[in-house]
PDB file of C-alpha atoms in Angstrom:
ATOM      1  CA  UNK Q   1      80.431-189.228  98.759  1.00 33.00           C
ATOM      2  CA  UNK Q   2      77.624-189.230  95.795  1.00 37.00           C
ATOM      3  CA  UNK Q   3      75.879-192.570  95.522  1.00 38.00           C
ATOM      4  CA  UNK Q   4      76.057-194.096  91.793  1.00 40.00           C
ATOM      5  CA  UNK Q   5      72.699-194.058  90.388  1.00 40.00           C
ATOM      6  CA  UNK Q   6      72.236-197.882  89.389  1.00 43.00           C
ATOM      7  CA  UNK Q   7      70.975-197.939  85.706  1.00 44.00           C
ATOM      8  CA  UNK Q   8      67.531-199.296  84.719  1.00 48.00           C
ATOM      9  CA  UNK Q   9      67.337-202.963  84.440  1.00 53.00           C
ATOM     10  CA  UNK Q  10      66.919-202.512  80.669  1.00 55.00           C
ATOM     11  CA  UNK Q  11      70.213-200.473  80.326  1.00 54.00           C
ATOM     12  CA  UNK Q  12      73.990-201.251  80.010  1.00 58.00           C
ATOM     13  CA  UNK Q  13      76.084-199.670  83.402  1.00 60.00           C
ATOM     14  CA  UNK Q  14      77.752-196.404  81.955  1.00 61.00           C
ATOM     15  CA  UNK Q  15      80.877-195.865  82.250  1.00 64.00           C
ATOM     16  CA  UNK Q  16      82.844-193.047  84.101  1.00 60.00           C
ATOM     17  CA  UNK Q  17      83.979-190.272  81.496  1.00 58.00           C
ATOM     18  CA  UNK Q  18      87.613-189.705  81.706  1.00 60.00           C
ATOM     19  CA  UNK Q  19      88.962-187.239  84.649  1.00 60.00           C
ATOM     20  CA  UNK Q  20      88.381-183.419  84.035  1.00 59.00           C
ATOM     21  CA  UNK Q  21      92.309-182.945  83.624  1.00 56.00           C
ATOM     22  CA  UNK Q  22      92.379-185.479  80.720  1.00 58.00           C
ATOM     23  CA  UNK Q  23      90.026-183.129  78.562  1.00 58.00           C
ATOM     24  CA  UNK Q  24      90.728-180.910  75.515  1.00 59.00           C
ATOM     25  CA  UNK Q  25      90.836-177.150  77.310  1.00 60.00           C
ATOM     26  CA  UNK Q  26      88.628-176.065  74.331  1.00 57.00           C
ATOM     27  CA  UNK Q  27      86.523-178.102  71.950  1.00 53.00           C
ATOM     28  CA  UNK Q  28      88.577-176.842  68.970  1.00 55.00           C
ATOM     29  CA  UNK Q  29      91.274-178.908  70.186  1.00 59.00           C
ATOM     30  CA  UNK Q  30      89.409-182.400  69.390  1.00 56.00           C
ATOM     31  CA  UNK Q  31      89.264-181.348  65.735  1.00 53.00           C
ATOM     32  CA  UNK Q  32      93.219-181.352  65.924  1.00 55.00           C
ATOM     33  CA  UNK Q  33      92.928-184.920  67.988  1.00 61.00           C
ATOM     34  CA  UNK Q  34      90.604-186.901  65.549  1.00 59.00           C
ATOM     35  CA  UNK Q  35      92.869-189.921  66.124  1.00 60.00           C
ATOM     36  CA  UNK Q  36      91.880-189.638  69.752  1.00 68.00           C
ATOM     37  CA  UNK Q  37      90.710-192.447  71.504  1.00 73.00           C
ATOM     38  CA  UNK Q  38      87.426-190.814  72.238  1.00 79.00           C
ATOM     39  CA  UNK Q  39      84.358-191.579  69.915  1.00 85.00           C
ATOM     40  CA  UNK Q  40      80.401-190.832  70.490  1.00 90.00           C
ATOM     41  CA  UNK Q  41      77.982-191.408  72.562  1.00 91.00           C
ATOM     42  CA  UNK Q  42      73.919-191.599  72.184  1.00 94.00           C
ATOM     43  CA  UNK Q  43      72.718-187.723  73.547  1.00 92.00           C
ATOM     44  CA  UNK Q  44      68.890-188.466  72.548  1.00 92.00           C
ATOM     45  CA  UNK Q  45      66.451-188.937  75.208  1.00 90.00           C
ATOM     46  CA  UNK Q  46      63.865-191.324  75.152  1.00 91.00           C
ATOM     47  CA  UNK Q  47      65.674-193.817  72.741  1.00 94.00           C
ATOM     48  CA  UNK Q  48      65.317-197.805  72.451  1.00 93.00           C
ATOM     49  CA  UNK Q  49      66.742-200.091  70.225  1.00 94.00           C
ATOM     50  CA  UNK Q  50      64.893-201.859  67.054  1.00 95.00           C
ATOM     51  CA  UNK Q  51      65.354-204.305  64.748  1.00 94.00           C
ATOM     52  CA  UNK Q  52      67.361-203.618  61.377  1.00 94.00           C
ATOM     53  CA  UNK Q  53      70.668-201.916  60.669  1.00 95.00           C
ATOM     54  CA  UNK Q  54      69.534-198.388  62.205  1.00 97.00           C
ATOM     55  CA  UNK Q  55      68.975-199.155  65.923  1.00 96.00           C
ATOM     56  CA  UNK Q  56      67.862-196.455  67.551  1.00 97.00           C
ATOM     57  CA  UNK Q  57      63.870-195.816  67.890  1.00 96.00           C
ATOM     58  CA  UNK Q  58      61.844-193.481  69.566  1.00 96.00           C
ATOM     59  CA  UNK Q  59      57.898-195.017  69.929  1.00 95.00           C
ATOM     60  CA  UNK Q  60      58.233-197.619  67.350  1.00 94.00           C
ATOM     61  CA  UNK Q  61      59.776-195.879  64.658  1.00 96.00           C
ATOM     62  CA  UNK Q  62      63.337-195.218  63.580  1.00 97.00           C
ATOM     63  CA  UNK Q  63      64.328-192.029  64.794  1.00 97.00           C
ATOM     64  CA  UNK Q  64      67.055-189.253  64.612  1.00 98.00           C
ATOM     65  CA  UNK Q  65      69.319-189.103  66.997  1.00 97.00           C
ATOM     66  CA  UNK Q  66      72.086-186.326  68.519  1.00 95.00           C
ATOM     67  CA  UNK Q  67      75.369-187.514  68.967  1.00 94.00           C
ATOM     68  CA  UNK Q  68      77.961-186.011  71.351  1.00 89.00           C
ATOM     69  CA  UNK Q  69      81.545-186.869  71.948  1.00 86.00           C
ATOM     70  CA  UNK Q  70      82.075-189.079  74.612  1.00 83.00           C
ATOM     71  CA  UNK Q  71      84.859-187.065  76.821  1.00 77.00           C
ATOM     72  CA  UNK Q  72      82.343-185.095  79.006  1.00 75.00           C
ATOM     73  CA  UNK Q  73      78.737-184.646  79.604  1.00 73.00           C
ATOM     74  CA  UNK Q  74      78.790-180.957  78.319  1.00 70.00           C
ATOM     75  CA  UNK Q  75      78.198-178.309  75.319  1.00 64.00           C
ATOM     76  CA  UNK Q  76      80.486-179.996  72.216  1.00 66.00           C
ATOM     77  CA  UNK Q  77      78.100-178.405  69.891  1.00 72.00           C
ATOM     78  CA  UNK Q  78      80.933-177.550  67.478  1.00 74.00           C
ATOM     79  CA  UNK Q  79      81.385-181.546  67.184  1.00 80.00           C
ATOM     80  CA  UNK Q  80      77.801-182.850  67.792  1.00 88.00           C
ATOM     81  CA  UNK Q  81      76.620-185.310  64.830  1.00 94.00           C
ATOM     82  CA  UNK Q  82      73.032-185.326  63.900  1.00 96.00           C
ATOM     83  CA  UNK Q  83      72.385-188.740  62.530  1.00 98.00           C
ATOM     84  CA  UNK Q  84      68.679-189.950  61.257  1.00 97.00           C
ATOM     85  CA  UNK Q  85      67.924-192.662  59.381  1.00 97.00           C
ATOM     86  CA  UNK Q  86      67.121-192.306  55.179  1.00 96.00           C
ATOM     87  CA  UNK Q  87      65.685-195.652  53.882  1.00 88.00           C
ATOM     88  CA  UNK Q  88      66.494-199.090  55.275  1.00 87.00           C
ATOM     89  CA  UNK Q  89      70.519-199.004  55.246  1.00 94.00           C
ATOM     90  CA  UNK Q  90      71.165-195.349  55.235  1.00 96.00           C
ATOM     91  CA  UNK Q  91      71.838-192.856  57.483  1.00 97.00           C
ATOM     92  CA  UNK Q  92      71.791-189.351  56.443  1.00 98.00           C
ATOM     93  CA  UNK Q  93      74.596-187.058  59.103  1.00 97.00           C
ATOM     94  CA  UNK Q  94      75.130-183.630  59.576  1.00 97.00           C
ATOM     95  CA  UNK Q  95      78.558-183.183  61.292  1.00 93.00           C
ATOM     96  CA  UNK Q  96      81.047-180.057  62.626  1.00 88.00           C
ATOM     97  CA  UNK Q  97      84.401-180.151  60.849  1.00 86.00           C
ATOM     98  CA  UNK Q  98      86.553-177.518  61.508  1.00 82.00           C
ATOM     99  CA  UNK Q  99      88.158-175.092  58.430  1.00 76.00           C
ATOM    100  CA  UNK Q 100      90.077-171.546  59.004  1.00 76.00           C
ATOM    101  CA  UNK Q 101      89.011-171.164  62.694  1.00 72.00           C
ATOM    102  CA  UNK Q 102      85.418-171.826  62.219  1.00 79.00           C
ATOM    103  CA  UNK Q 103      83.113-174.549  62.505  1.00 82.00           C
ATOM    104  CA  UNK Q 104      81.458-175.696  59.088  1.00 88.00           C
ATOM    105  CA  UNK Q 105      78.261-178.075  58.871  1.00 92.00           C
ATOM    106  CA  UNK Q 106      79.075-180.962  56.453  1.00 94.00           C
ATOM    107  CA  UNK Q 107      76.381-183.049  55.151  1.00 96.00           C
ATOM    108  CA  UNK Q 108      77.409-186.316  54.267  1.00 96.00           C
ATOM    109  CA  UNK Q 109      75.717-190.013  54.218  1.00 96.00           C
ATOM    110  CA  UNK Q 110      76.777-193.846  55.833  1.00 95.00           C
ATOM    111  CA  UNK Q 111      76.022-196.449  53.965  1.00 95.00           C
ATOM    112  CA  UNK Q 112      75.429-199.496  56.727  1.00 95.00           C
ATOM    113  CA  UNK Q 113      75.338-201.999  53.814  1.00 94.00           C
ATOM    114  CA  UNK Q 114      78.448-200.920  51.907  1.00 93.00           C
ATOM    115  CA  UNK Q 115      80.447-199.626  54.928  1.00 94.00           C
ATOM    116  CA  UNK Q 116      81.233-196.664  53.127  1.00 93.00           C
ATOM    117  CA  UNK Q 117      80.523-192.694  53.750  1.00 94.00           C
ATOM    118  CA  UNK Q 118      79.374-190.793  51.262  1.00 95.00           C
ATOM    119  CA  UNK Q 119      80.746-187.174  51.076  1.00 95.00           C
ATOM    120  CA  UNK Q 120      79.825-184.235  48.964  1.00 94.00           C
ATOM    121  CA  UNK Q 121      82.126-183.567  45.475  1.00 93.00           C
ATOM    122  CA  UNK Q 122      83.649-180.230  46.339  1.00 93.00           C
ATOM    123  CA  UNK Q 123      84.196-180.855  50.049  1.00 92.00           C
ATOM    124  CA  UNK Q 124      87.658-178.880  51.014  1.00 90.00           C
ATOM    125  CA  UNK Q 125      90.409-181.882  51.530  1.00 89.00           C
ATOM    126  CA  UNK Q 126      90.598-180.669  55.430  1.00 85.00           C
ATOM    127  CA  UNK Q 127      87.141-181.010  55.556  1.00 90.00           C
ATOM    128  CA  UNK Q 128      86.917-184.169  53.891  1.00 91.00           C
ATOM    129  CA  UNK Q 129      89.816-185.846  56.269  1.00 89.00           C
ATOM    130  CA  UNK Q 130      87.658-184.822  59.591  1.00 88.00           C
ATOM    131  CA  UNK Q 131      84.183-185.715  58.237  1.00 92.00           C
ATOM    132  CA  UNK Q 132      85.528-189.623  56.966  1.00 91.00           C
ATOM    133  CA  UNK Q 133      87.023-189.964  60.909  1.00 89.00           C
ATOM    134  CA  UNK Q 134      83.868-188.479  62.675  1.00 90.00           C
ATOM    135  CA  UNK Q 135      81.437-190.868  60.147  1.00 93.00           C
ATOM    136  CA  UNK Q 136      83.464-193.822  61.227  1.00 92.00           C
ATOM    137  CA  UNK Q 137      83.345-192.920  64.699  1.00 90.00           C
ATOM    138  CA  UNK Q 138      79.877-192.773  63.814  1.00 94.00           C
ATOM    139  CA  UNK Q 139      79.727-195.983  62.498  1.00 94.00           C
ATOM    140  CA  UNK Q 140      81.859-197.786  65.626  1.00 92.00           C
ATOM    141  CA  UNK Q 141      78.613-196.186  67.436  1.00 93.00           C
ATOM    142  CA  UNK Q 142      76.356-197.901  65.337  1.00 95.00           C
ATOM    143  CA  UNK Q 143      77.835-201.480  65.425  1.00 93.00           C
ATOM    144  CA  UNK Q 144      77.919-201.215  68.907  1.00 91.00           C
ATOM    145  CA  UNK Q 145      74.729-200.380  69.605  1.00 94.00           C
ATOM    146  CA  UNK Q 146      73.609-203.037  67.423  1.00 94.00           C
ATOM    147  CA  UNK Q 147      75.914-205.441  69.848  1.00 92.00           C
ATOM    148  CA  UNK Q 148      74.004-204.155  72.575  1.00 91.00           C
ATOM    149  CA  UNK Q 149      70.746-204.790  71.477  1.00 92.00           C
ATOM    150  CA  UNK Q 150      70.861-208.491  72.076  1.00 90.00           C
ATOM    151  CA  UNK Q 151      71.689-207.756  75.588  1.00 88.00           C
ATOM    152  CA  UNK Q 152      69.407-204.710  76.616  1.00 88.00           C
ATOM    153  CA  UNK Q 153      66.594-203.033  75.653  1.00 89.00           C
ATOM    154  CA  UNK Q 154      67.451-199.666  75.903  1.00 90.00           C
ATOM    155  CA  UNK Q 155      71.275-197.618  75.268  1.00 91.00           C
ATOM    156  CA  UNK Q 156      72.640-195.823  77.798  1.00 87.00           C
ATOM    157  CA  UNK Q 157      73.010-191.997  76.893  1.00 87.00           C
ATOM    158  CA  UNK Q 158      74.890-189.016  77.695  1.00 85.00           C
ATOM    159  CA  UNK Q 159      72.555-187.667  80.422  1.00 86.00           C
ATOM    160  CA  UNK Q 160      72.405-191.134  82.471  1.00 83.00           C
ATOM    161  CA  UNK Q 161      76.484-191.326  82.273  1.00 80.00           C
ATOM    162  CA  UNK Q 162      76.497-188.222  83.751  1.00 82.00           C
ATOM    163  CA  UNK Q 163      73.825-188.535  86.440  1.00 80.00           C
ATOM    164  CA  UNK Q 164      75.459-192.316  87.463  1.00 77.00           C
ATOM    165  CA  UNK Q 165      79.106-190.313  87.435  1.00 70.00           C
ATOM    166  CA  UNK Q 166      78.854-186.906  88.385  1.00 70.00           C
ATOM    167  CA  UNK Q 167      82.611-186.527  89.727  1.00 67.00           C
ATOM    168  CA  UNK Q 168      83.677-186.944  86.073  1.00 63.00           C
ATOM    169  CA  UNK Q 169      81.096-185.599  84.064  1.00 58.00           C
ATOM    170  CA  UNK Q 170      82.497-182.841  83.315  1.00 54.00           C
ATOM    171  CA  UNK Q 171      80.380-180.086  84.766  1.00 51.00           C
TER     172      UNK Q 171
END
């Protein structure tokens, strides 16, 4: 049996991902399952929290951040998020929605202060449905991190679930 890897002192435990049967057999399949009970997880090294409504900084600063579905510790690059930070309560994303059998970058905006996501005009309705779930997802990521500032200094991330749980990681 594989020993857990304790976290750092300055990090929450992680969490086991859920067993390898319980995944989508292909990442297209999430896109159908945006309901899902799965959200994101932090997939950034190097990350601490901050003060302010964007929590995540790298040496000081607010930084950008990859996001990653929170099923399995492998390649969801078709549903990855890249979220960075644009001015005190805003947080510019670039997300995967999924149109006629193709992935399609969507460029869209949160507004922490508002609670709102910002979408572009002449985004397809399909497209539009899956970007507002995967922002708020988004968002449910943010709030909690913000929780878990108060408690620890660093978030746990992607890699670290994975190392702590290999049997379930997916790989």
């Amino acid at each position: 049996m594989t020993d857990l890897i304790a976290a750092p002192a300055d990090h929450a435990q992680p969490h086991p991902y859920p067993a390898a049967a319980d995944l989508p057999d292909h990442p297209t399949q999430l896109a159908a399952d945006l309901a899902g009970a799965w959200g994101y997880e932090l997939d950034s090294p190097q990350i601490t929290y901050g003060t302010g409504p964007w929590p995540y900084y790298r040496h000081g600063s607010p930084a950008a951040v990859r996001l990653s579905p929170d099923l399995a510790y492998r390649a969801w690059t078709t549903h990855d998020v890249v979220a960075r930070p644009a001015g005190e309560d805003q947080v510019q994303l670039v997300l995967h929605c999924h149109g006629d059998n193709a992935a399609v970058k969507v460029n869209a905006r949160l507004d922490l202060s508002q609670r709102r996501v910002v979408l572009p005009r002449d985004l397809p309705r399909q497209l539009s449905a899956q970007a507002v779930v995967k922002a708020k997802k988004v968002l449910a990521l943010i709030d909690a991190a913000c929780a878990d500032r108060s408690v620890h200094v660093r978030p746990v991330t992607a890699e670290m679930r994975a190392r702590a749980h290999p049997a379930t990681s997916g790989r």
